[in-house]
Tab-separated table of C-alpha atoms and ligand atoms in Angstrom:
chain	number	residue	atom	x	y	z
A	935	MET	CA	-33.789	111.693	120.443
A	936	CYS	CA	-34.771	111.575	124.006
A	937	ALA	CA	-32.816	110.698	127.074
A	938	VAL	CA	-33.802	107.161	127.511
A	939	PRO	CA	-30.977	104.694	127.003
A	940	ILE	CA	-31.469	102.638	123.688
A	941	ALA	CA	-30.975	98.878	123.761
A	942	ASP	CA	-28.811	97.034	121.265
A	943	GLU	CA	-31.920	95.743	119.497
A	944	HIS	CA	-33.651	99.120	118.580
A	945	SER	CA	-35.612	100.758	115.808
A	946	HIS	CA	-34.712	103.732	113.594
A	947	VAL	CA	-36.396	106.626	112.162
A	948	VAL	CA	-35.244	108.533	109.021
A	949	ASN	CA	-34.566	112.290	109.649
A	950	MET	CA	-36.135	113.549	106.287
A	951	ALA	CA	-34.173	116.659	106.202
A	952	GLY	CA	-30.626	115.167	106.330
A	953	ARG	CA	-31.573	111.593	105.318
A	954	GLN	CA	-29.879	110.132	108.397
A	955	LEU	CA	-31.014	107.188	110.166
A	956	MET	CA	-31.504	107.831	113.883
A	957	CYS	CA	-31.678	105.224	116.600
A	958	VAL	CA	-34.730	105.510	118.777
A	959	CYS	CA	-36.215	103.967	121.755
A	960	ARG	CA	-39.480	102.224	121.396
A	961	PRO	CA	-41.920	104.989	122.622
A	962	CYS	CA	-40.110	107.488	120.374
A	963	TYR	CA	-40.398	105.041	117.306
A	964	LEU	CA	-44.092	104.534	118.002
A	965	LEU	CA	-44.633	108.187	118.046
A	966	PHE	CA	-43.436	108.462	114.466
A	967	ALA	CA	-45.032	105.237	113.369
A	968	GLU	CA	-48.478	106.803	113.799
A	969	PRO	CA	-50.334	107.741	110.555
A	970	GLY	CA	-50.269	111.457	110.177
A	971	ALA	CA	-47.385	111.978	112.559
A	972	GLU	CA	-44.951	114.881	112.206
A	973	LEU	CA	-43.138	114.501	108.813
A	974	ARG	CA	-39.865	115.570	109.908
A	975	TYR	CA	-39.016	111.872	111.091
A	976	ARG	CA	-40.504	108.726	109.654
A	977	ALA	CA	-40.344	105.391	111.426
A	978	VAL	CA	-38.542	102.607	109.595
A	979	PRO	CA	-41.081	99.501	109.418
A	980	ASP	CA	-39.929	96.046	110.092
A	981	ARG	CA	-41.368	94.429	106.944
A	982	TYR	CA	-39.657	91.911	104.593
A	983	LEU	CA	-41.225	90.604	101.559
A	984	SER	CA	-39.967	88.221	98.805
A	985	PHE	CA	-41.258	88.305	95.316
A	986	PRO	CA	-41.243	84.734	93.882
A	987	ASP	CA	-42.609	85.811	90.580
A	988	PHE	CA	-39.867	88.573	90.174
A	989	ARG	CA	-38.409	88.754	86.792
A	990	LEU	CA	-36.056	90.986	84.807
A	991	GLY	CA	-36.835	91.009	81.070
A	992	PRO	CA	-33.903	90.934	78.674
A	993	GLY	CA	-31.627	94.059	78.855
A	994	ARG	CA	-33.618	95.289	81.827
A	995	TRP	CA	-30.791	95.199	84.457
A	996	ASP	CA	-28.323	96.591	81.862
A	997	GLY	CA	-30.888	99.287	81.239
A	998	LEU	CA	-30.606	100.391	84.811
A	999	GLU	CA	-26.820	101.054	84.414
A	1000	ILE	CA	-25.916	99.500	87.670
A	1001	PRO	CA	-22.195	98.483	87.349
A	1002	VAL	CA	-22.375	95.629	89.686
A	1003	GLY	CA	-24.961	92.763	90.286
A	1004	LEU	CA	-26.512	94.251	93.396
A	1005	ALA	CA	-28.333	97.499	94.218
A	1006	PHE	CA	-31.193	98.865	96.273
A	1007	PHE	CA	-33.859	101.263	95.115
A	1008	PHE	CA	-36.089	103.525	97.265
A	1009	ARG	CA	-38.463	106.467	96.558
A	1010	ASN	CA	-36.932	109.780	97.684
A	1011	SER	CA	-40.245	111.674	98.390
A	1012	ASP	CA	-38.395	115.100	98.671
A	1013	GLN	CA	-36.865	114.837	95.482
A	1014	ASP	CA	-39.973	112.950	93.974
A	1015	ARG	CA	-37.854	110.142	92.330
A	1016	THR	CA	-36.552	106.609	92.807
A	1017	VAL	CA	-32.847	106.613	93.512
A	1018	ALA	CA	-30.483	103.538	93.262
A	1019	PHE	CA	-27.503	102.725	95.358
A	1020	TYR	CA	-24.975	100.021	95.073
A	1021	PRO	CA	-22.358	98.746	97.482
A	1022	GLY	CA	-18.539	98.864	97.025
A	1023	PRO	CA	-15.352	99.767	99.011
A	1024	ALA	CA	-16.469	103.385	99.491
A	1025	GLY	CA	-19.798	102.335	100.973
A	1026	ALA	CA	-23.201	103.100	99.156
A	1027	THR	CA	-22.555	104.728	95.694
A	1028	GLU	CA	-25.780	106.440	94.080
A	1029	SER	CA	-26.243	105.514	90.540
A	1030	GLU	CA	-28.036	107.721	88.108
A	1031	LEU	CA	-31.282	105.844	87.428
A	1032	PRO	CA	-32.887	106.052	84.055
A	1033	ILE	CA	-36.448	106.701	84.947
A	1034	ASP	CA	-38.015	104.807	81.960
A	1035	ALA	CA	-35.824	101.782	82.718
A	1036	TRP	CA	-36.961	101.616	86.303
A	1037	ALA	CA	-40.665	102.131	85.232
A	1038	ALA	CA	-40.410	99.176	83.001
A	1039	VAL	CA	-39.265	96.906	85.846
A	1040	ILE	CA	-42.077	98.000	88.030
A	1041	ASP	CA	-44.525	97.503	85.003
A	1042	GLU	CA	-43.320	93.862	84.750
A	1043	ASN	CA	-43.566	93.346	88.612
A	1044	PRO	CA	-46.527	95.290	89.817
A	1045	ALA	CA	-46.048	93.598	93.307
A	1046	LEU	CA	-43.125	95.778	93.849
A	1047	SER	CA	-44.996	99.099	93.933
A	1048	THR	CA	-46.077	98.216	97.591
A	1049	VAL	CA	-42.696	99.713	98.756
A	1050	ALA	CA	-43.219	102.668	101.083
A	1051	PRO	CA	-41.216	105.788	100.050
A	1052	ASP	CA	-38.150	106.947	102.168
A	1053	VAL	CA	-38.249	104.008	104.784
A	1054	GLU	CA	-38.407	100.842	102.730
A	1055	ALA	CA	-36.152	99.778	99.695
A	1056	LEU	CA	-36.170	96.970	97.012
A	1057	LEU	CA	-32.975	94.920	97.007
A	1058	ILE	CA	-32.128	93.377	93.771
A	1059	ARG	CA	-29.364	90.776	93.363
A	1060	VAL	CA	-28.339	89.466	89.707
A	1061	PRO	CA	-26.085	86.489	89.867
A	1062	ASN	CA	-23.117	86.092	87.499
A	1063	THR	CA	-25.084	83.496	85.659
A	1064	GLY	CA	-27.466	86.155	84.464
A	1065	PRO	CA	-30.784	88.083	85.129
A	1066	ALA	CA	-32.845	84.911	84.736
A	1067	GLY	CA	-31.712	84.136	88.494
A	1068	ALA	CA	-32.311	87.666	89.868
A	1069	GLU	CA	-34.055	87.974	93.111
A	1070	CYS	CA	-35.743	90.827	94.832
A	1071	HIS	CA	-36.632	91.710	98.386
A	1072	LEU	CA	-38.477	94.478	99.895
A	1073	LEU	CA	-36.904	95.383	103.324
A	1074	PRO	CA	-36.242	98.241	105.733
A	1075	ILE	CA	-33.978	100.838	104.593
A	1076	ASP	CA	-31.756	100.388	107.685
A	1077	ALA	CA	-31.112	96.873	106.772
A	1078	CYS	CA	-29.858	97.948	103.381
A	1079	TYR	CA	-27.318	100.268	105.021
A	1080	GLU	CA	-26.306	97.766	107.508
A	1081	LEU	CA	-25.455	95.491	104.484
A	1082	VAL	CA	-23.529	98.220	102.816
A	1083	GLY	CA	-21.411	98.753	105.917
A	1084	ARG	CA	-20.675	94.929	106.224
A	1085	LEU	CA	-19.620	94.768	102.615
A	1086	ARG	CA	-17.474	97.936	102.798
A	1087	ARG	CA	-15.289	96.337	105.406
A	1088	CYS	CA	-14.445	93.228	103.277
A	1089	TRP	CA	-14.800	94.407	99.682
A	1090	ARG	CA	-11.863	93.547	97.542
A	1091	GLY	CA	-11.324	94.328	93.834
A	1092	PHE	CA	-14.191	95.204	91.432
A	1093	ASP	CA	-16.773	92.482	92.279
A	1094	GLY	CA	-16.109	92.419	95.985
A	1095	GLY	CA	-14.258	89.039	96.173
A	1096	GLN	CA	-14.868	85.907	98.119
A	1097	ASP	CA	-15.535	87.608	101.512
A	1098	ALA	CA	-18.039	89.907	100.197
A	1099	ARG	CA	-19.927	87.075	98.394
A	1100	ALA	CA	-19.899	85.242	101.647
A	1101	GLN	CA	-21.288	88.133	103.489
A	1102	LEU	CA	-23.936	88.589	100.783
A	1103	ASP	CA	-24.927	85.089	100.965
A	1104	ASP	CA	-25.274	85.142	104.780
A	1105	PHE	CA	-27.293	88.503	104.489
A	1106	PHE	CA	-29.648	86.969	101.990
A	1107	ALA	CA	-30.198	83.817	103.823
A	1108	ARG	CA	-31.285	85.896	106.774
A	1109	VAL	CA	-33.607	88.210	104.619
A	1110	GLU	CA	-35.055	84.874	103.087
A	1111	ARG	CA	-35.923	83.643	106.469
A	1112	ARG	CA	-37.549	86.639	107.559
A	1113	SER	CA	-39.588	87.459	104.203
A	1114	VAL	CA	-43.161	86.866	103.544
A	1115	ALA	CA	-43.865	85.674	99.973
A	1116	ARG	CA	-45.841	88.312	97.899
A	1117	PRO	CA	-46.700	86.651	94.442
A	1118	ASP	CA	-47.554	89.061	91.655
A	1119	GLY	CA	-51.213	88.110	91.609
A	1120	GLY	CA	-51.519	89.081	95.369
A	1121	ALA	CA	-50.563	92.634	94.666
A	1122	SER	CA	-52.807	95.301	96.124
B	1401	LIG	ZN1	-36.960	107.982	122.903
């Protein structure tokens, strides 16, 4: 974005036109983090939340029509809709999201509505044991794409296989450590 060399640890902005993530230096990042900043780029925040009261009612996950037990969801403000992506050997695949089914999940978990459009995502994992053990995190969108990249390199077969599960466990452990719990009663 500018001529300043970028450190290994750096922030990202979303280029709204092409939906690409761009690596930026700190001053550029802060420029686009300003409320009311130019809307062509949006700074990706560094917020991680967990939702201890998160629940998926019977049939909710099936209703979302995600073919695997993991997906991330974010609001695309250009298209004025929530989109869903799930990981696999080809990277992130978009899943056509039934709007009513997603609205029902948000209705049951009002704390989730705090997610910022375009730059934050909700990552939901449903274990093989069923939706009763499902967990949900709010995290920066760049972290979701990082996870997708890690999984693509080791994904085997339909469900990802052992290596992908190990990568996932490692990723969720890191997310869990960084997350601040947001109980449903505390939703603003
Ligand atoms: Zn810069």
